Coordinates of C-alpha atoms in Angstrom, one line a residue:
Chain A
M1 CA 99.6 126.5 67.1
K2 CA 99.8 125.7 63.8
I3 CA 96.7 123.5 62.5
S4 CA 98.6 120.8 62.5
E5 CA 98.9 120.3 65.6
V6 CA 95.7 120.6 66.2
T7 CA 94.6 117.9 64.3
A8 CA 97.2 115.4 64.6
L9 CA 95.6 116.0 68.6
E10 CA 92.2 114.8 67.7
D11 CA 93.4 112.1 65.7
K12 CA 95.1 111.0 69.4
A13 CA 92.2 111.0 70.9
R14 CA 90.0 109.5 68.4
D15 CA 93.0 107.0 68.7
I16 CA 92.0 106.8 72.2
R17 CA 88.0 106.7 72.3
R18 CA 88.5 103.4 70.4
L19 CA 91.1 102.1 73.0
I20 CA 88.7 103.1 76.0
I21 CA 86.4 100.8 73.9
Q22 CA 88.2 98.4 72.3
T23 CA 89.4 97.8 76.3
A24 CA 86.1 97.4 77.5
Y25 CA 84.8 95.0 74.8
S26 CA 87.4 93.0 74.8
S27 CA 87.7 92.8 79.1
E28 CA 84.3 92.5 78.9
R29 CA 83.6 94.4 82.6
N30 CA 81.1 96.2 83.8
A31 CA 83.1 99.5 83.0
H32 CA 82.2 102.8 83.0
P33 CA 82.3 104.2 79.2
A34 CA 80.7 107.1 78.8
P35 CA 82.4 109.4 81.4
A36 CA 85.9 108.3 79.9
L37 CA 84.5 109.8 77.0
S38 CA 83.4 112.7 78.2
I39 CA 87.1 114.0 79.0
A40 CA 88.9 112.2 76.2
D41 CA 89.6 114.8 74.6
V42 CA 91.4 116.9 77.6
C43 CA 93.3 113.9 78.8
T44 CA 95.0 113.3 75.5
A45 CA 95.9 117.0 75.3
L46 CA 97.6 117.1 78.8
Y47 CA 99.2 114.2 78.1
Y48 CA 101.1 114.1 75.0
R49 CA 100.9 117.6 74.2
F50 CA 101.2 119.8 78.2
M51 CA 102.2 117.4 80.3
K52 CA 106.7 116.1 81.6
V53 CA 106.3 112.6 82.5
D54 CA 108.6 110.0 81.3
P55 CA 106.5 106.3 80.4
K56 CA 110.3 104.7 80.8
N57 CA 110.1 106.4 84.1
P58 CA 107.0 106.9 86.3
S59 CA 108.2 108.3 89.4
W60 CA 111.0 110.8 87.9
E61 CA 109.7 113.7 91.0
E62 CA 110.3 116.1 88.1
R63 CA 107.7 115.2 86.4
D64 CA 103.9 117.3 86.3
R65 CA 101.2 114.6 88.7
F66 CA 97.8 113.9 86.9
I67 CA 94.9 113.0 89.3
L68 CA 91.8 111.5 88.4
S69 CA 89.4 112.2 91.6
K70 CA 86.4 110.7 89.0
G71 CA 88.2 108.2 88.9
H72 CA 85.9 105.7 87.9
A73 CA 87.0 106.7 84.2
C74 CA 89.2 105.2 83.9
L75 CA 89.6 103.6 80.7
V76 CA 90.4 107.3 79.8
S77 CA 94.1 107.0 82.2
Y78 CA 94.5 103.2 81.1
A79 CA 94.0 104.2 77.7
I80 CA 96.5 106.7 77.9
L81 CA 99.3 104.8 79.8
A82 CA 99.1 102.3 77.4
D83 CA 99.5 104.1 74.7
K84 CA 102.6 105.9 75.6
G85 CA 103.9 103.5 76.5
Y86 CA 103.9 102.9 80.6
F87 CA 102.7 99.0 79.9
D88 CA 102.0 96.9 77.4
K89 CA 98.4 97.2 75.6
E90 CA 97.8 93.8 76.8
H91 CA 97.4 94.1 80.4
L92 CA 94.2 96.5 79.2
K93 CA 91.4 93.5 78.4
T94 CA 92.6 92.6 81.8
L95 CA 90.6 95.4 83.0
R96 CA 88.6 94.3 86.3
H97 CA 89.8 91.4 86.3
P98 CA 91.7 89.4 89.9
N99 CA 95.4 89.7 89.5
S100 CA 95.5 92.8 87.2
I101 CA 97.5 95.6 87.1
L102 CA 93.9 97.7 86.3
Q103 CA 92.5 98.0 89.0
G104 CA 88.3 98.9 89.0
H105 CA 89.1 102.4 90.3
P106 CA 92.2 104.0 90.1
V107 CA 95.4 102.3 92.0
M108 CA 98.5 104.0 92.5
G109 CA 101.9 101.5 92.9
K110 CA 99.8 98.5 90.7
T111 CA 99.1 100.4 87.0
P112 CA 102.7 102.5 86.3
G113 CA 101.8 105.8 85.7
V114 CA 99.1 106.6 88.1
D115 CA 100.2 109.0 90.5
M116 CA 97.2 109.1 92.7
T117 CA 94.6 106.1 93.9
S118 CA 91.2 107.7 93.7
G119 CA 87.4 106.7 92.6
S120 CA 86.4 107.4 96.5
L121 CA 84.7 111.2 94.8
G122 CA 85.5 114.6 96.5
N123 CA 88.9 113.6 97.9
G124 CA 91.0 115.0 94.0
L125 CA 91.8 118.0 95.2
G126 CA 93.0 117.9 98.4
L127 CA 95.3 115.7 97.3
G128 CA 96.5 117.1 94.7
L129 CA 96.3 120.6 96.6
G130 CA 99.4 118.6 99.1
M131 CA 101.0 117.5 96.2
A132 CA 101.0 121.2 94.9
Y133 CA 102.2 122.9 98.1
Y134 CA 105.3 119.8 98.4
L135 CA 106.1 120.3 95.2
K136 CA 106.3 124.1 95.7
E137 CA 108.4 123.6 98.5
T138 CA 111.0 121.2 97.7
K139 CA 111.4 123.9 94.6
K140 CA 109.9 121.4 91.5
K141 CA 108.7 123.1 88.5
S142 CA 106.1 120.3 88.0
K143 CA 102.2 120.8 87.5
V144 CA 100.1 118.7 89.3
F145 CA 96.6 118.2 87.2
V146 CA 93.5 117.1 89.1
V147 CA 90.0 115.9 87.0
I148 CA 86.8 116.5 88.4
G149 CA 83.2 115.4 87.7
D150 CA 80.8 118.0 88.0
G151 CA 78.9 115.6 89.7
E152 CA 81.3 114.8 92.2
M153 CA 81.6 118.4 93.3
N154 CA 78.8 117.0 96.1
E155 CA 81.6 116.4 97.8
G156 CA 82.8 118.2 100.4
P157 CA 86.3 117.7 100.9
I158 CA 86.2 119.2 97.0
W159 CA 84.7 123.2 98.6
E160 CA 87.6 122.5 101.9
A161 CA 90.1 122.2 99.6
M162 CA 88.9 125.0 96.9
N163 CA 88.4 127.2 100.0
V164 CA 92.2 127.0 101.2
A165 CA 94.1 126.5 98.1
P166 CA 94.4 130.0 96.8
V167 CA 96.0 131.1 99.8
I168 CA 98.9 128.8 100.4
G169 CA 100.3 129.3 97.2
T170 CA 99.6 126.6 95.1
D171 CA 99.9 128.2 92.0
N172 CA 100.9 125.0 90.7
L173 CA 97.1 123.2 91.0
I174 CA 95.0 122.9 87.7
A175 CA 91.6 122.0 88.3
I176 CA 89.9 120.7 85.4
V177 CA 85.8 120.8 86.0
D178 CA 84.7 117.6 82.9
Q179 CA 80.8 119.2 83.3
N180 CA 78.9 116.6 81.2
H181 CA 75.7 117.2 83.5
F182 CA 75.4 113.8 84.7
Q183 CA 76.7 111.1 87.3
S184 CA 75.3 108.0 88.7
C185 CA 71.7 108.7 88.8
G186 CA 70.4 111.2 86.5
S187 CA 71.5 114.5 85.7
T188 CA 72.9 116.9 88.0
E189 CA 70.8 119.7 87.7
E190 CA 68.2 117.9 89.3
I191 CA 69.8 115.9 91.9
S192 CA 71.9 118.6 93.5
P193 CA 72.3 121.8 91.0
M194 CA 75.6 122.7 90.1
Q195 CA 75.1 125.1 87.6
N196 CA 77.1 128.4 88.2
M197 CA 79.7 126.2 88.2
R198 CA 82.8 129.6 86.6
E199 CA 80.7 132.0 90.0
R200 CA 81.5 129.2 92.4
W201 CA 85.3 129.2 91.3
E202 CA 86.4 131.9 90.6
S203 CA 84.1 133.1 94.0
F204 CA 86.2 131.5 95.6
G205 CA 89.9 132.7 94.3
W206 CA 90.6 130.6 91.4
K207 CA 91.2 132.0 87.8
V208 CA 89.2 130.2 86.1
F209 CA 88.8 129.7 81.9
E210 CA 85.3 128.0 80.6
I211 CA 85.7 126.3 76.9
N212 CA 84.1 123.8 75.0
G213 CA 85.6 120.4 76.8
H214 CA 85.9 118.7 72.9
D215 CA 87.6 122.0 70.9
M216 CA 91.0 121.0 70.6
H217 CA 92.0 124.8 69.6
A218 CA 90.1 126.0 72.8
I219 CA 91.3 123.2 75.2
I220 CA 95.8 123.6 73.6
S221 CA 94.9 127.6 73.6
T222 CA 93.9 127.4 77.4
L223 CA 96.0 125.1 78.8
E224 CA 98.0 127.1 77.7
M225 CA 96.9 129.8 79.6
A226 CA 96.6 127.6 82.2
V227 CA 100.1 126.4 83.0
N228 CA 101.8 129.9 82.3
H229 CA 98.8 131.8 85.0
Q230 CA 101.1 133.1 87.8
G231 CA 99.6 134.2 91.5
S232 CA 96.4 131.9 92.2
P233 CA 94.8 127.9 91.3
V234 CA 93.5 127.5 87.8
C235 CA 90.4 125.8 86.9
I236 CA 89.2 124.9 83.7
V237 CA 85.5 124.1 83.5
A238 CA 85.1 121.8 80.3
N239 CA 81.8 121.9 79.1
T240 CA 82.1 118.8 77.5
V241 CA 79.3 115.5 76.8
K242 CA 78.7 112.5 78.4
G243 CA 79.9 109.2 75.8
K244 CA 81.3 111.8 73.2
G245 CA 82.3 110.6 70.0
V246 CA 79.8 107.3 70.5
S247 CA 76.1 107.7 68.7
Y248 CA 74.4 105.5 71.7
M249 CA 76.6 106.6 73.9
E250 CA 76.1 110.2 73.8
N251 CA 74.2 111.7 76.9
N252 CA 72.7 109.0 77.6
N253 CA 73.2 108.1 80.9
A254 CA 72.7 104.3 81.0
W255 CA 76.1 104.2 79.4
H256 CA 77.6 105.7 83.2
Q257 CA 78.6 102.0 83.4
G258 CA 77.9 98.8 81.2
V259 CA 79.4 95.9 79.1
V260 CA 80.2 97.3 76.4
S261 CA 78.6 93.7 73.7
R262 CA 79.7 93.0 70.1
E263 CA 77.7 95.3 68.2
N264 CA 77.7 98.3 70.2
Y265 CA 81.6 97.4 70.0
E266 CA 80.8 97.7 66.5
I267 CA 78.8 100.3 66.1
A268 CA 81.7 102.1 68.3
M269 CA 84.2 101.5 65.7
K270 CA 81.9 102.9 62.5
D271 CA 81.8 106.0 64.9
L272 CA 85.4 106.4 65.3
A273 CA 86.1 105.6 61.9
G274 CA 88.0 108.7 61.2
G275 CA 86.7 112.0 60.6
E276 CA 84.5 114.1 63.3
V277 CA 84.9 113.3 66.6
Chain B
M1 CA 98.3 107.1 146.8
S2 CA 100.2 110.9 145.1
V3 CA 100.9 110.8 141.8
M4 CA 103.0 112.6 140.4
F5 CA 102.4 114.8 137.0
D6 CA 104.8 115.9 133.8
R7 CA 106.2 118.7 132.9
V8 CA 104.4 119.2 130.4
S9 CA 101.8 117.5 128.3
T10 CA 101.6 115.0 125.6
R11 CA 100.4 117.3 122.8
E12 CA 103.4 119.3 124.1
A13 CA 106.0 116.3 124.5
F14 CA 105.5 115.5 121.0
G15 CA 106.3 118.9 119.5
E16 CA 109.5 119.4 121.3
A17 CA 110.6 116.7 119.3
L18 CA 109.2 116.9 116.5
V19 CA 111.4 120.2 115.8
K20 CA 114.1 117.9 117.0
M21 CA 113.0 115.1 113.8
A22 CA 112.4 117.7 111.8
D23 CA 115.9 119.1 111.7
E24 CA 117.1 115.6 110.4
Y25 CA 115.1 115.2 108.2
P26 CA 114.4 117.6 105.9
N27 CA 111.1 116.3 104.2
L28 CA 109.7 116.2 107.4
M29 CA 106.3 118.3 106.8
Y30 CA 103.1 118.9 109.1
V31 CA 99.9 119.5 108.6
A32 CA 97.0 120.8 111.2
A33 CA 93.5 121.4 111.0
D34 CA 92.8 124.3 112.7
T35 CA 94.9 122.4 115.0
L36 CA 98.3 123.3 114.6
K37 CA 98.3 125.5 118.1
S38 CA 97.0 122.4 120.3
V39 CA 98.6 119.4 119.0
G40 CA 102.2 121.0 119.6
G41 CA 103.2 122.5 116.1
T42 CA 103.7 125.6 117.4
P43 CA 107.5 125.0 117.8
L44 CA 108.4 123.2 114.5
K45 CA 105.9 126.3 113.0
N46 CA 108.6 129.2 114.5
K47 CA 111.2 127.5 113.2
Y48 CA 110.4 126.1 109.9
P49 CA 106.8 128.2 109.1
S50 CA 106.8 127.0 105.8
R51 CA 106.4 123.1 107.2
A52 CA 103.5 123.3 108.9
L53 CA 100.8 124.2 107.9
N54 CA 97.7 125.1 109.4
I55 CA 95.1 124.7 106.4
G56 CA 92.1 125.6 109.0
I57 CA 89.0 123.9 110.1
A58 CA 89.3 121.0 107.2
E59 CA 90.3 116.8 108.8
Q60 CA 89.6 115.6 105.3
N61 CA 91.3 117.8 103.5
M62 CA 93.8 118.0 106.2
A63 CA 94.1 114.1 105.8
L64 CA 94.5 113.9 101.7
M65 CA 97.2 117.1 101.2
A66 CA 99.4 114.6 103.5
S67 CA 98.8 112.1 101.4
G68 CA 99.3 113.9 98.6
M69 CA 102.7 115.9 100.0
A70 CA 103.8 112.4 100.5
A71 CA 103.2 110.7 97.4
S72 CA 105.7 113.4 96.4
G73 CA 108.1 112.6 99.0
A74 CA 107.4 113.8 102.1
K75 CA 107.1 112.5 105.8
V76 CA 103.5 114.2 106.8
F77 CA 102.6 114.4 110.4
A78 CA 98.7 115.2 109.8
A79 CA 97.9 116.9 113.3
S80 CA 93.9 117.0 115.4
Y81 CA 92.1 115.7 117.4
A82 CA 91.5 111.2 117.9
V83 CA 87.5 111.7 117.2
F84 CA 88.5 114.0 113.9
S85 CA 91.3 112.1 113.2
S86 CA 89.8 109.1 112.7
A87 CA 86.1 109.1 112.7
R88 CA 86.1 112.0 110.4
I89 CA 88.9 110.5 108.2
C90 CA 88.1 106.7 108.6
E91 CA 87.9 107.1 105.0
Q92 CA 90.9 109.2 103.8
I93 CA 92.7 107.2 105.9
R94 CA 91.9 103.4 104.6
T95 CA 91.8 104.6 100.8
F96 CA 94.4 107.2 100.3
I97 CA 96.8 106.6 103.3
C98 CA 97.0 103.3 104.4
Y99 CA 96.0 101.6 100.7
P100 CA 98.6 103.1 99.1
N101 CA 101.3 102.9 102.2
L102 CA 102.6 106.5 102.3
D103 CA 104.2 107.9 105.1
V104 CA 101.9 109.5 106.6
K105 CA 101.9 109.9 110.4
I106 CA 98.2 111.0 111.9
I107 CA 98.8 112.5 115.1
A108 CA 95.6 112.0 117.1
G109 CA 95.3 114.7 120.4
L110 CA 92.3 114.7 123.2
G111 CA 92.3 110.7 123.2
G112 CA 90.2 109.0 125.4
L113 CA 88.5 110.2 127.7
S114 CA 91.1 113.3 127.8
G115 CA 88.7 115.3 126.4
G116 CA 87.7 115.7 128.9
Q117 CA 86.1 118.2 130.0
E118 CA 84.6 118.8 126.2
G119 CA 82.2 116.2 126.5
V120 CA 81.8 113.3 124.4
T121 CA 81.9 115.7 120.7
H122 CA 85.8 115.5 121.5
Q123 CA 86.0 112.7 122.8
G124 CA 88.3 109.6 121.2
I125 CA 86.3 107.1 122.9
E126 CA 86.7 104.8 120.1
D127 CA 89.2 105.4 118.1
I128 CA 91.2 102.5 118.1
G129 CA 88.1 100.4 117.4
I130 CA 87.5 101.8 114.6
L131 CA 90.5 102.3 112.7
R132 CA 92.0 98.7 113.8
S133 CA 90.9 96.4 111.2
I134 CA 92.7 98.7 108.0
P135 CA 95.6 97.4 106.6
N136 CA 99.3 98.9 106.6
L137 CA 98.2 101.1 109.6
V138 CA 100.2 101.2 113.1
I139 CA 98.7 102.3 116.6
V140 CA 100.6 104.2 119.1
E141 CA 98.9 105.2 121.8
A142 CA 101.8 107.1 124.5
A143 CA 101.3 106.8 128.1
D144 CA 103.1 110.6 129.5
A145 CA 105.2 112.6 128.3
A146 CA 108.7 111.0 128.2
S147 CA 107.9 108.5 126.3
T148 CA 105.8 110.7 123.6
R149 CA 109.3 111.9 123.0
V150 CA 111.0 108.4 122.8
I151 CA 107.6 107.0 120.1
T152 CA 108.1 110.1 118.5
E153 CA 111.7 110.2 117.4
A154 CA 110.6 106.0 116.8
I155 CA 107.6 106.4 114.0
T156 CA 109.0 109.4 112.5
H157 CA 112.0 106.5 111.9
Y158 CA 109.4 104.4 110.1
T159 CA 108.5 104.9 107.3
G160 CA 104.7 104.5 106.6
P161 CA 101.7 105.6 108.6
V162 CA 100.8 105.3 111.9
Y163 CA 98.6 106.7 114.3
L164 CA 99.3 108.3 117.8
R165 CA 97.0 109.3 120.1
L166 CA 98.3 111.2 122.6
G167 CA 96.2 113.1 125.5
R168 CA 95.8 116.9 125.7
T169 CA 96.4 118.0 129.4
A170 CA 99.4 116.5 131.7
S171 CA 99.7 113.2 132.4
P172 CA 101.2 111.8 135.3
T173 CA 103.8 111.1 134.8
V174 CA 105.4 106.7 134.4
F175 CA 108.5 107.2 132.4
D176 CA 111.5 108.8 132.4
E177 CA 114.5 109.5 129.8
T178 CA 115.3 106.6 129.3
Y179 CA 112.6 104.5 128.3
T180 CA 112.4 102.0 125.5
F181 CA 110.6 101.7 122.2
T182 CA 109.9 99.3 119.5
I183 CA 106.9 99.5 117.3
G184 CA 105.2 96.0 118.1
K185 CA 106.5 95.4 121.3
A186 CA 105.1 95.0 124.9
N187 CA 107.5 96.4 127.4
L188 CA 107.4 94.6 130.9
L189 CA 107.1 97.1 133.4
Q190 CA 105.9 94.5 136.7
E191 CA 107.3 90.9 137.1
G192 CA 104.6 88.6 138.7
E193 CA 102.9 85.3 138.8
M194 CA 99.3 85.2 139.8
A195 CA 97.8 86.9 136.4
T196 CA 98.8 89.7 133.8
I197 CA 97.1 93.2 133.9
F198 CA 98.4 94.7 129.8
T199 CA 97.8 98.2 130.2
T200 CA 98.3 101.6 127.3
G201 CA 97.8 104.7 127.9
A202 CA 96.4 106.8 130.5
A203 CA 95.6 103.7 131.8
V204 CA 98.8 102.8 132.3
S205 CA 99.4 104.8 135.6
R206 CA 96.8 103.7 137.0
A207 CA 97.3 100.3 136.6
F208 CA 100.7 100.9 137.9
Q209 CA 99.0 102.0 141.2
A210 CA 96.6 98.5 140.5
E211 CA 99.9 96.9 141.0
K212 CA 101.6 98.4 143.7
L213 CA 98.1 98.3 146.0
L214 CA 97.8 94.8 145.3
R215 CA 101.7 93.6 145.9
K216 CA 100.5 94.7 149.5
E217 CA 98.3 93.1 150.4
G218 CA 100.3 89.4 148.6
Y219 CA 99.2 89.6 145.3
D220 CA 102.3 89.2 143.0
V221 CA 100.7 90.5 139.4
R222 CA 103.0 91.4 136.3
V223 CA 102.1 94.7 133.8
V224 CA 102.8 95.0 130.7
E225 CA 102.6 97.9 128.6
M226 CA 101.6 97.7 125.0
P227 CA 102.3 101.2 123.3
T228 CA 101.8 99.5 120.1
I229 CA 98.0 98.1 120.1
K230 CA 98.7 97.0 116.3
P231 CA 100.9 95.4 115.3
L232 CA 99.7 93.4 119.1
D233 CA 103.0 91.9 120.5
E234 CA 101.1 88.1 120.5
E235 CA 104.1 86.9 122.0
A236 CA 103.6 88.8 125.2
V237 CA 100.5 87.7 125.4
L238 CA 100.6 83.8 124.5
S239 CA 103.4 84.1 127.7
A240 CA 102.1 85.9 129.6
A241 CA 98.8 83.4 129.4
R242 CA 101.1 79.9 129.4
E243 CA 102.6 81.2 132.4
T244 CA 100.3 83.4 134.4
G245 CA 96.4 81.9 133.2
L246 CA 94.8 85.2 134.1
I247 CA 94.7 88.5 131.7
F248 CA 93.3 91.6 132.6
T249 CA 93.3 94.3 129.7
T250 CA 93.3 98.4 131.4
E251 CA 92.4 100.9 128.7
D252 CA 91.1 105.0 127.8
H253 CA 88.7 103.5 125.2
M254 CA 85.7 101.7 125.2
I255 CA 86.0 97.3 125.9
T256 CA 85.1 97.1 122.3
G257 CA 87.6 96.9 119.6
G258 CA 90.7 98.2 121.5
L259 CA 93.3 96.6 123.3
G260 CA 90.8 94.0 125.0
S261 CA 89.2 93.3 122.0
A262 CA 93.0 92.9 119.9
V263 CA 94.4 90.2 123.5
A264 CA 91.1 88.2 122.7
E265 CA 91.2 88.1 119.7
V266 CA 95.2 86.6 120.3
L267 CA 93.6 84.6 123.2
S268 CA 90.5 82.7 121.5
T269 CA 92.3 81.5 118.1
Q270 CA 95.9 81.1 119.6
Y271 CA 95.4 80.3 123.8
P272 CA 92.7 80.1 125.3
C273 CA 92.6 81.7 128.7
K274 CA 90.5 84.1 131.1
L275 CA 90.5 87.6 129.8
V276 CA 89.2 90.4 132.2
R277 CA 88.8 94.0 130.0
I278 CA 88.5 97.4 132.2
G279 CA 87.0 100.2 130.4
I280 CA 84.4 102.5 129.0
D281 CA 81.9 100.3 128.6
D282 CA 79.5 100.7 125.5
E283 CA 77.9 103.8 126.8
F284 CA 78.6 107.0 125.6
T285 CA 80.6 109.0 128.3
Q286 CA 79.9 112.7 129.8
T287 CA 81.8 116.0 130.9
G288 CA 84.1 116.4 133.1
D289 CA 88.4 116.3 134.3
H290 CA 90.7 113.2 132.6
E291 CA 91.5 112.3 135.7
E292 CA 87.6 112.1 137.4
L293 CA 86.5 110.9 134.2
L294 CA 88.7 107.7 134.6
D295 CA 87.9 107.0 138.7
I296 CA 84.0 107.0 136.9
Y297 CA 84.7 104.7 133.9
N298 CA 86.2 101.9 135.4
L299 CA 89.7 103.4 136.2
H300 CA 89.6 104.1 139.3
P301 CA 93.1 101.9 140.9
D302 CA 90.5 100.8 143.1
H303 CA 88.3 99.5 141.1
I304 CA 91.2 97.6 138.6
V305 CA 93.0 96.5 142.6
S306 CA 89.1 94.4 142.8
V307 CA 88.8 93.0 139.8
V308 CA 91.8 91.3 139.5
K309 CA 91.4 90.2 143.2
E310 CA 87.9 88.8 142.6
H311 CA 89.7 87.2 138.9
I312 CA 92.8 85.5 141.7
K313 CA 90.5 84.0 144.1
A314 CA 88.2 82.7 141.0
K315 CA 90.7 80.7 139.5

């Protein structure tokens, strides 16, 4: 892997973070910026380095699939899809407004590039498992990536899918846990503890990698191993910081959901102006 | 009155028709929640092993996997029991099957009181009421094995979400291979002018028996099967109201939320007319054989006869 490639993706991730904040600010709506920022690096690596997609043909059958199971973080999806040209960036300021193609949570069929409706937590892994199974059944080479929140792991259906995935041959399924240690009402450890995340997935028969979810070099090298792994589904536990990159949002759960003011916006733009994110 | 029973149950008839449809549709898939053997999946599993999946006792995951497969181009049958196929996975049906309008058929065995001896936990007596308010969902109920085969083929040809309610053991024979079915259309079974009985599922046989008894006593009653509860054949309801002036509904379901409620909504808003709903009242039921329970919960032919006579006399 070339250093310039890593640097280019880091720069792109910074662009995406700026677009996330600009979208939240320009829409003047009560979106979820911090949960989007925590997974921005991983999603950038997926869409700009790994996923086979064609923005001009969003329903291309051979494409890889992406499900944002933690759908409230859809600012990151919308920013990336707009940046890649699935739709005009002008739509971003319509987020959460009536008649917008950008609903409060991702909706298949309304937003070009959204492969599955999500946002009702705990459902993305089972949806991805069905996709992965059928894509293999029909001899497609496609991978299915599912981003799950660590708080979301409270939900039962995830464990149903985790349990059966390794025995039905879906090694084209890659789950990524955005482990930012927060959920809506506070710390995941205090509410319904989710410690030993790696061991939990391993004990269910998954191949597991654990990384710093903001280290682009680690993200790329791990995704490389994940997409080449055979014989079992893969889980990547990405240790992240909720609100990563915006000083006042980092580890500040008040920004799980909130309206970005002019002042908030200006500070964030300075934070994201360049250099280390 | 002697009643003939089908050779096979509606669940088995569904499984036979499903294999035929799988031959025709290479993208047809089947997912069950440890209900593969008990909701018709065995013939398909034998012929196309990789297209019939038992993913364990996990109905939510069953519904989600069905949605994911359908989003990737499959025509999917997700098979469990009516209680779990409605209440347990209500949200998955709503948000991940009906909202994206995916081609998933929810197959619900043990509909109504056919859960019988298992008791309330396995009797799907509220399922239609639970699901009827969800947009994009077609809700269908089969009365016997012959109609199940026809309905299974018809809903396979249809693209979109469908809930198909089946029974458990062999049903009284009502129809033969000449049965016809169109989504959203009523089936006129018997002409009549004094009143109309709209009926569906396991209640059809009983409505038929009641009609024969009534006719012997000189009561000329129309019987209409409503295999599609959503979208309801509103014109059939309105013409019956106009032409007979007295409407009954009989169903193996609570009288709230199901066929009776659907008919009431049409009548009350478009052509107010006397309506009497016959089915399970607002109570939990008990253990017993299906036919015994239908007798207990207001669907004994003699009970239907007495209710119909009482209201015809009061016209």
